[in-house]
Short mmCIF file of C-alpha atoms in Angstrom, two decimals:
data_model
loop_
_atom_site.label_atom_id
_atom_site.label_comp_id
_atom_site.label_asym_id
_atom_site.label_seq_id
_atom_site.Cartn_x
_atom_site.Cartn_y
_atom_site.Cartn_z
CA UNK F 1 -21.34 38.81 9.16
CA UNK F 2 -20.04 38.87 5.60
CA UNK F 3 -21.79 36.46 3.24
CA UNK F 4 -19.01 34.24 1.92
CA UNK F 5 -18.70 31.18 -0.31
CA UNK F 6 -15.26 30.32 -1.64
CA UNK F 7 -13.26 33.50 -2.25
CA UNK F 8 -16.20 35.80 -3.02
CA UNK F 9 -18.17 37.66 -0.38
CA UNK F 10 -20.90 40.26 -0.31
CA UNK F 11 -20.67 43.04 2.23
CA UNK F 12 -23.20 42.99 5.08
CA UNK F 13 -26.26 45.20 4.75
CA UNK F 14 -25.08 47.53 7.50
CA UNK F 15 -26.95 49.33 10.25
CA UNK F 16 -27.41 52.41 8.05
CA UNK F 17 -29.26 50.49 5.32
CA UNK F 18 -32.49 52.20 4.18
CA UNK F 19 -34.81 49.47 5.42
CA UNK F 20 -38.48 49.78 4.52
CA UNK F 21 -37.83 51.84 1.40
CA UNK F 22 -38.77 49.01 -0.96
CA UNK F 23 -41.07 46.02 -0.33
CA UNK F 24 -38.04 43.73 -0.34
CA UNK F 25 -35.95 42.65 2.65
CA UNK F 26 -32.34 43.69 2.05
CA UNK F 27 -29.99 40.73 2.60
CA UNK F 28 -26.55 41.96 1.49
CA UNK F 29 -24.78 44.97 0.01
CA UNK F 30 -23.89 44.41 -3.66
CA UNK F 31 -22.33 47.73 -4.68
CA UNK F 32 -21.94 51.37 -3.72
CA UNK F 33 -21.92 54.18 -6.28
CA UNK F 34 -22.21 57.92 -6.61
CA UNK F 35 -25.99 57.79 -7.01
CA UNK F 36 -26.74 55.25 -4.31
CA UNK F 37 -26.31 51.69 -3.11
CA UNK F 38 -27.41 48.38 -4.59
CA UNK F 39 -28.58 45.58 -2.30
CA UNK F 40 -29.37 41.91 -2.74
CA UNK F 41 -32.98 40.98 -2.00
CA UNK F 42 -35.53 38.32 -2.94
CA UNK F 43 -39.08 38.46 -4.25
CA UNK F 44 -41.87 36.50 -2.57
CA UNK F 45 -41.35 33.83 -5.23
CA UNK F 46 -37.68 33.53 -4.31
CA UNK F 47 -36.24 35.39 -7.30
CA UNK F 48 -32.98 37.19 -6.52
CA UNK F 49 -33.22 40.93 -7.08
CA UNK F 50 -30.79 43.83 -7.15
CA UNK F 51 -32.45 46.75 -5.37
CA UNK F 52 -30.83 50.10 -6.03
CA UNK F 53 -31.71 52.76 -3.46
CA UNK F 54 -30.76 56.21 -4.69
CA UNK F 55 -29.10 58.64 -2.34
CA UNK F 56 -31.28 61.00 -0.35
CA UNK F 57 -32.25 64.03 -2.39
CA UNK F 58 -32.46 62.36 -5.80
CA UNK F 59 -36.11 62.43 -6.74
CA UNK F 60 -37.17 64.88 -4.04
CA UNK F 61 -38.49 67.22 -6.74
CA UNK F 62 -41.88 65.88 -7.98
CA UNK F 63 -41.23 66.61 -11.67
CA UNK F 64 -37.89 64.79 -12.01
CA UNK F 65 -39.32 61.97 -9.90
CA UNK F 66 -42.28 61.58 -12.23
CA UNK F 67 -39.94 61.59 -15.21
CA UNK F 68 -37.77 58.91 -13.67
CA UNK F 69 -40.70 56.65 -12.83
CA UNK F 70 -42.18 57.15 -16.28
CA UNK F 71 -38.80 56.36 -17.84
CA UNK F 72 -38.74 53.13 -15.85
CA UNK F 73 -42.22 52.30 -17.14
CA UNK F 74 -41.06 52.86 -20.70
CA UNK F 75 -37.96 50.73 -20.11
CA UNK F 76 -40.13 47.88 -18.86
CA UNK F 77 -41.77 47.75 -22.27
CA UNK F 78 -38.45 46.79 -23.85
CA UNK F 79 -37.98 43.24 -25.06
CA UNK F 80 -34.21 42.98 -24.88
CA UNK F 81 -32.34 39.98 -23.48
CA UNK F 82 -29.32 42.19 -22.80
CA UNK F 83 -31.09 44.22 -20.10
CA UNK F 84 -31.79 42.84 -16.64
CA UNK F 85 -35.61 42.74 -16.31
CA UNK F 86 -37.13 45.48 -14.17
CA UNK F 87 -39.09 44.06 -11.23
CA UNK F 88 -40.30 47.27 -9.64
CA UNK F 89 -39.57 50.89 -8.78
CA UNK F 90 -40.98 53.55 -6.52
CA UNK F 91 -40.48 56.49 -4.18
CA UNK F 92 -40.77 55.72 -0.47
CA UNK F 93 -39.53 57.59 2.59
CA UNK F 94 -38.09 60.31 0.31
CA UNK F 95 -35.92 57.75 -1.51
CA UNK F 96 -36.15 56.50 -5.08
CA UNK F 97 -35.58 52.79 -5.55
CA UNK F 98 -35.33 50.47 -8.53
CA UNK F 99 -35.38 46.65 -8.46
CA UNK F 100 -34.08 44.49 -11.30
CA UNK F 101 -33.46 40.77 -11.61
CA UNK F 102 -30.05 40.02 -10.06
CA UNK F 103 -27.39 39.03 -12.58
CA UNK F 104 -24.56 36.92 -11.09
CA UNK F 105 -21.17 38.07 -12.26
CA UNK F 106 -18.63 40.88 -11.90
CA UNK F 107 -19.14 44.18 -13.68
CA UNK F 108 -17.09 44.79 -16.81
CA UNK F 109 -15.09 47.38 -14.86
CA UNK F 110 -14.27 44.96 -12.02
CA UNK F 111 -13.55 42.08 -14.40
CA UNK F 112 -11.07 44.07 -16.50
CA UNK F 113 -9.30 45.53 -13.48
CA UNK F 114 -9.06 42.15 -11.73
CA UNK F 115 -8.66 39.70 -14.61
CA UNK F 116 -7.49 41.78 -17.56
CA UNK F 117 -8.91 42.77 -20.93
CA UNK F 118 -11.55 40.62 -22.60
CA UNK F 119 -10.47 38.11 -25.26
CA UNK F 120 -11.23 38.95 -28.90
CA UNK F 121 -14.43 36.90 -28.82
CA UNK F 122 -15.49 38.69 -25.65
CA UNK F 123 -15.11 42.08 -27.32
CA UNK F 124 -17.16 40.86 -30.29
CA UNK F 125 -19.98 39.56 -28.09
CA UNK F 126 -19.95 42.75 -26.04
CA UNK F 127 -20.25 44.80 -29.25
CA UNK F 128 -23.24 42.71 -30.33
CA UNK F 129 -24.90 43.14 -26.94
CA UNK F 130 -24.37 46.90 -26.71
CA UNK F 131 -25.49 47.63 -30.26
CA UNK F 132 -28.62 45.53 -29.69
CA UNK F 133 -29.25 47.47 -26.48
CA UNK F 134 -28.95 50.88 -28.13
CA UNK F 135 -31.26 49.83 -30.94
CA UNK F 136 -33.91 48.64 -28.47
CA UNK F 137 -33.54 51.79 -26.36
CA UNK F 138 -34.20 54.03 -29.33
CA UNK F 139 -37.26 52.02 -30.31
CA UNK F 140 -38.93 53.00 -27.02
CA UNK F 141 -37.63 56.56 -26.91
CA UNK F 142 -34.62 56.05 -24.65
CA UNK F 143 -30.93 56.61 -25.18
CA UNK F 144 -27.77 54.91 -23.96
CA UNK F 145 -25.81 58.01 -23.08
CA UNK F 146 -24.17 57.72 -19.70
CA UNK F 147 -23.58 53.95 -20.00
CA UNK F 148 -20.29 52.97 -18.33
CA UNK F 149 -18.43 49.66 -17.80
CA UNK F 150 -19.77 49.42 -14.23
CA UNK F 151 -23.30 49.15 -15.66
CA UNK F 152 -22.44 45.98 -17.62
CA UNK F 153 -22.26 42.64 -15.80
CA UNK F 154 -20.45 39.66 -17.32
CA UNK F 155 -22.58 36.59 -16.65
CA UNK F 156 -21.94 33.10 -17.97
CA UNK F 157 -24.88 33.64 -20.33
CA UNK F 158 -23.47 36.84 -21.79
CA UNK F 159 -23.14 40.56 -21.02
CA UNK F 160 -26.09 42.11 -19.17
CA UNK F 161 -26.88 45.78 -18.50
CA UNK F 162 -28.09 46.09 -14.93
CA UNK F 163 -28.37 49.80 -14.12
CA UNK F 164 -31.18 51.82 -15.69
CA UNK F 165 -29.60 55.01 -14.38
CA UNK F 166 -28.03 55.42 -17.82
CA UNK F 167 -31.40 55.22 -19.61
CA UNK F 168 -31.88 58.68 -21.09
CA UNK F 169 -35.14 59.96 -22.48
CA UNK F 170 -34.84 62.95 -24.78
CA UNK F 171 -37.48 65.68 -24.78
CA UNK F 172 -38.14 68.00 -27.69
CA UNK F 173 -35.71 70.86 -27.78
CA UNK F 174 -32.86 69.13 -25.91
CA UNK F 175 -30.55 66.16 -25.77
CA UNK F 176 -27.82 67.19 -28.19
CA UNK F 177 -24.11 66.38 -28.03
CA UNK F 178 -22.59 67.08 -24.63
CA UNK F 179 -25.81 67.56 -22.68
CA UNK F 180 -25.51 66.46 -19.05
CA UNK F 181 -28.33 64.94 -17.02
CA UNK F 182 -29.33 61.79 -15.16
CA UNK F 183 -32.30 59.47 -15.25
CA UNK F 184 -33.55 60.90 -11.98
CA UNK F 185 -33.30 64.56 -12.98
CA UNK F 186 -34.53 65.67 -16.37
CA UNK F 187 -36.02 62.88 -18.42
CA UNK F 188 -39.43 62.67 -19.96
CA UNK F 189 -40.39 60.06 -22.55
CA UNK F 190 -41.03 61.63 -25.94
CA UNK F 191 -39.74 62.05 -29.46
CA UNK F 192 -36.11 62.80 -30.16
CA UNK F 193 -35.44 66.41 -31.05
CA UNK F 194 -32.18 65.49 -32.80
CA UNK F 195 -32.05 61.76 -33.48
CA UNK F 196 -28.76 61.93 -35.39
CA UNK F 197 -26.96 63.75 -32.56
CA UNK F 198 -28.33 61.38 -29.92
CA UNK F 199 -27.36 58.29 -31.91
CA UNK F 200 -23.89 59.69 -32.53
CA UNK F 201 -23.39 60.18 -28.81
CA UNK F 202 -24.59 56.63 -28.14
CA UNK F 203 -22.06 55.36 -30.67
CA UNK F 204 -19.31 57.19 -28.79
CA UNK F 205 -20.39 55.63 -25.48
CA UNK F 206 -20.40 52.13 -26.99
CA UNK F 207 -17.03 52.67 -28.67
CA UNK F 208 -15.51 53.88 -25.37
CA UNK F 209 -16.72 50.74 -23.56
CA UNK F 210 -15.38 48.48 -26.32
CA UNK F 211 -12.03 50.29 -26.22
CA UNK F 212 -11.85 49.72 -22.47
CA UNK F 213 -12.83 46.05 -22.80
CA UNK F 214 -10.24 45.41 -25.53
CA UNK F 215 -7.29 47.30 -24.05
CA UNK F 216 -7.96 47.28 -20.31
CA UNK F 217 -7.67 51.07 -20.07
CA UNK F 218 -9.88 54.08 -20.54
CA UNK F 219 -9.80 56.05 -23.76
CA UNK F 220 -6.44 57.76 -24.22
CA UNK F 221 -5.69 61.14 -25.78
CA UNK F 222 -5.20 59.35 -29.10
CA UNK F 223 -7.68 56.46 -29.25
CA UNK F 224 -6.58 55.67 -32.79
CA UNK F 225 -3.92 53.40 -31.25
CA UNK F 226 -6.62 50.72 -31.32
CA UNK F 227 -5.85 50.54 -35.05
CA UNK F 228 -2.48 48.95 -34.25
CA UNK F 229 -2.95 45.15 -34.49
CA UNK F 230 -0.81 44.51 -31.40
CA UNK F 231 -2.86 46.86 -29.20
CA UNK F 232 -5.63 45.16 -27.26
CA UNK F 233 -7.64 42.02 -27.92
CA UNK F 234 -9.94 43.23 -30.66
CA UNK F 235 -11.40 41.64 -33.81
CA UNK F 236 -9.85 43.34 -36.82
CA UNK F 237 -13.27 44.24 -38.24
CA UNK F 238 -14.03 46.33 -35.15
CA UNK F 239 -10.74 48.22 -34.76
CA UNK F 240 -11.41 50.91 -37.34
CA UNK F 241 -15.01 51.37 -36.24
CA UNK F 242 -14.07 51.73 -32.56
CA UNK F 243 -11.49 54.37 -33.46
CA UNK F 244 -14.01 56.15 -35.70
CA UNK F 245 -16.67 55.98 -33.00
CA UNK F 246 -14.43 57.97 -30.66
CA UNK F 247 -13.94 60.89 -33.06
CA UNK F 248 -14.78 64.31 -31.70
CA UNK F 249 -16.93 65.27 -34.67
CA UNK F 250 -20.24 63.36 -34.41
CA UNK F 251 -20.71 63.54 -38.17
CA UNK F 252 -17.58 61.43 -38.68
CA UNK F 253 -18.67 58.56 -36.45
CA UNK F 254 -20.08 55.30 -37.82
CA UNK F 255 -23.69 54.31 -37.31
CA UNK F 256 -24.75 51.84 -34.63
CA UNK F 257 -25.81 49.45 -37.40
CA UNK F 258 -22.27 49.52 -38.86
CA UNK F 259 -20.87 48.53 -35.47
CA UNK F 260 -23.42 45.73 -35.19
CA UNK F 261 -22.62 44.46 -38.70
CA UNK F 262 -18.90 44.36 -37.95
CA UNK F 263 -19.54 42.22 -34.85
CA UNK F 264 -22.04 39.94 -36.56
CA UNK F 265 -21.33 36.51 -38.05
CA UNK F 266 -23.36 37.40 -41.15
CA UNK F 267 -21.28 36.77 -44.25
CA UNK F 268 -18.63 34.94 -42.25
CA UNK F 269 -17.72 31.38 -43.34
CA UNK F 270 -19.57 28.76 -41.27
CA UNK F 271 -16.33 27.25 -39.99
CA UNK F 272 -15.14 30.64 -38.76
CA UNK F 273 -18.45 31.38 -37.08
CA UNK F 274 -18.32 27.96 -35.38
CA UNK F 275 -14.83 28.71 -34.06
CA UNK F 276 -16.05 32.04 -32.68
CA UNK F 277 -18.99 30.37 -30.96
CA UNK F 278 -16.75 27.88 -29.14
CA UNK F 279 -13.92 30.31 -28.27
CA UNK F 280 -13.46 31.54 -24.72
CA UNK F 281 -15.05 34.95 -24.41
CA UNK F 282 -14.38 35.65 -20.74
CA UNK F 283 -10.99 36.25 -19.08
CA UNK F 284 -9.81 33.38 -16.91
CA UNK F 285 -11.42 33.58 -13.50
CA UNK F 286 -14.55 35.51 -14.50
CA UNK F 287 -16.71 32.42 -15.04
CA UNK F 288 -15.69 31.05 -11.63
CA UNK F 289 -16.40 34.46 -10.10
CA UNK F 290 -19.90 34.40 -11.60
CA UNK F 291 -20.54 30.88 -10.30
CA UNK F 292 -19.40 31.82 -6.80
CA UNK F 293 -21.71 34.83 -6.78
CA UNK F 294 -24.63 32.63 -7.83
CA UNK F 295 -23.71 30.16 -5.09
CA UNK F 296 -23.62 32.93 -2.49
CA UNK F 297 -27.03 34.21 -3.62
CA UNK F 298 -28.52 30.72 -3.25
CA UNK F 299 -26.80 30.27 0.11
CA UNK F 300 -28.17 33.51 1.55
CA UNK F 301 -31.70 32.67 0.46
CA UNK F 302 -31.51 29.17 1.92
CA UNK F 303 -30.12 30.35 5.23
CA UNK F 304 -32.90 32.90 5.68
CA UNK F 305 -35.41 30.12 4.95
CA UNK F 306 -33.87 28.19 7.83
CA UNK F 307 -34.10 31.27 10.06
CA UNK F 308 -37.80 31.58 9.22
CA UNK F 309 -38.53 28.09 10.57
CA UNK F 310 -36.25 28.42 13.58
CA UNK F 311 -33.54 26.04 12.40
CA UNK F 312 -30.80 28.66 12.30
CA UNK F 313 -30.30 31.67 14.57
CA UNK F 314 -30.28 34.88 12.58
CA UNK F 315 -26.95 35.78 14.15
CA UNK F 316 -25.39 32.76 12.42
CA UNK F 317 -26.51 33.66 8.91
CA UNK F 318 -23.62 34.15 6.50
CA UNK F 319 -21.03 32.28 8.60
CA UNK F 320 -18.61 32.12 5.70
CA UNK F 321 -18.61 28.33 5.43
CA UNK F 322 -18.78 26.75 1.97
CA UNK F 323 -21.82 24.68 2.99
CA UNK F 324 -24.35 26.99 4.67
CA UNK F 325 -25.18 25.86 8.18
CA UNK F 326 -22.38 23.29 8.30
CA UNK F 327 -20.68 24.90 11.30
CA UNK F 328 -23.89 24.81 13.32
CA UNK F 329 -24.67 21.23 12.32
CA UNK F 330 -21.17 20.13 13.28
CA UNK F 331 -21.80 21.51 16.73
CA UNK F 332 -25.15 19.71 16.86
CA UNK F 333 -23.38 16.45 16.07
CA UNK F 334 -20.77 17.07 18.73
CA UNK F 335 -23.33 17.82 21.43
CA UNK F 336 -25.73 15.04 20.41
CA UNK F 337 -28.60 17.47 19.95
CA UNK F 338 -31.67 15.89 18.37
CA UNK F 339 -33.61 17.54 15.56
CA UNK F 340 -37.08 16.09 15.05
CA UNK F 341 -38.02 14.72 11.66
CA UNK F 342 -41.09 16.95 11.57
CA UNK F 343 -38.95 20.04 12.09
CA UNK F 344 -36.56 18.93 9.37
CA UNK F 345 -39.46 18.25 7.02
CA UNK F 346 -40.95 21.66 7.74
CA UNK F 347 -37.61 23.31 7.06
CA UNK F 348 -37.17 21.41 3.83
CA UNK F 349 -40.69 22.41 2.74
CA UNK F 350 -40.05 26.03 3.64
CA UNK F 351 -36.82 26.09 1.66
CA UNK F 352 -38.51 24.29 -1.23
CA UNK F 353 -41.32 26.85 -1.34
CA UNK F 354 -38.82 29.71 -1.57
CA UNK F 355 -36.31 28.08 -3.91
CA UNK F 356 -36.03 30.30 -7.02
CA UNK F 357 -35.37 27.49 -9.49
CA UNK F 358 -37.54 24.54 -10.37
CA UNK F 359 -35.10 22.02 -8.92
CA UNK F 360 -36.27 19.78 -6.11
CA UNK F 361 -34.39 20.07 -2.87
CA UNK F 362 -33.32 16.98 -1.00
CA UNK F 363 -32.50 16.48 2.66
CA UNK F 364 -28.87 16.95 1.68
CA UNK F 365 -29.63 20.64 1.24
CA UNK F 366 -30.03 20.82 5.00
CA UNK F 367 -26.39 19.67 5.12
CA UNK F 368 -25.09 16.15 5.46
CA UNK F 369 -24.88 16.05 9.22
CA UNK F 370 -28.47 17.19 9.72
CA UNK F 371 -29.71 14.80 7.03
CA UNK F 372 -28.09 11.83 8.79
CA UNK F 373 -29.97 12.72 11.97
CA UNK F 374 -33.24 12.67 10.07
CA UNK F 375 -32.56 9.50 8.07
CA UNK F 376 -31.36 7.48 11.09
CA UNK F 377 -34.51 8.09 13.09
CA UNK F 378 -36.94 5.17 13.12
CA UNK F 379 -40.37 5.65 11.57
CA UNK F 380 -42.90 6.97 14.03
CA UNK F 381 -40.25 8.40 16.38
#
């Protein structure tokens, strides 16, 4: 069944899911793209993970596969809060896979199409995040070329980049303007052959994403329309730089540090910076969307914990009810079925052991109706 809480729902894993490719049990389908599918899974410690399984054929050649896995290793050395932490990667059953910490929220692409362009403060924060990302990528020998709005997730804590497929590693003698490749095909960590050209291309990618976030549309034939104050939700300090970043001639584009400076609060009056910090940065509905996704992720994990201790048939996982297991417990109440206190305690302990956060679970987490059955039983019975 579809995993559903409120109005949001993940797709089911599906019978054609590549099970056994990664060491993680796939619990739901998060997204489908040109390079593969991303699934929801959990680590042994209960941490939610997004496991991307690349389509068959990517990574079949040993050299590109080695480059991809080495690029992932380099990316794991990054210390950047903007990037979803890498949990693992590998090549199993002729399929490449990559696991990152799951980030609850819609992608920038989905958010803009569903809820509209970002507010001015959202564009500013996105510019700060992307410029920080590009700077960190270049420190470890990677590049941001190929980054698209679908790779950026809008969480309540800020924008997060979740797909390392964009992470480009330039080898000596290549990587200039207009080069085409993917992380799984032709990357090898090393020094940049043409740092200025690579940085200029990264600036163009960032500017294109900011243009999309501010206007709600992809870059037009004349992107200089962003200079018009009534076009898009964009801080005035960024308008000229976004337009300049989209110029065809790389030599005429601004530097990534200029974009970062324009989005920074440095030199801004304290009162103005305070207003920016408290302003809404997400379109209406995005924050609720992110909370519902987080709730679904918790729900799926809890239900599978119940399945593991025999308190919920696997066929009833993801029933679509707001309180996981409520439908089953309602039927238990109606039929007068008795659940022993020891079984309930075991289930609670099992869920507690696999709970990703440090919060303590109570009997209420087993749903109100089941908790009443436990609490009403006399000691020793």
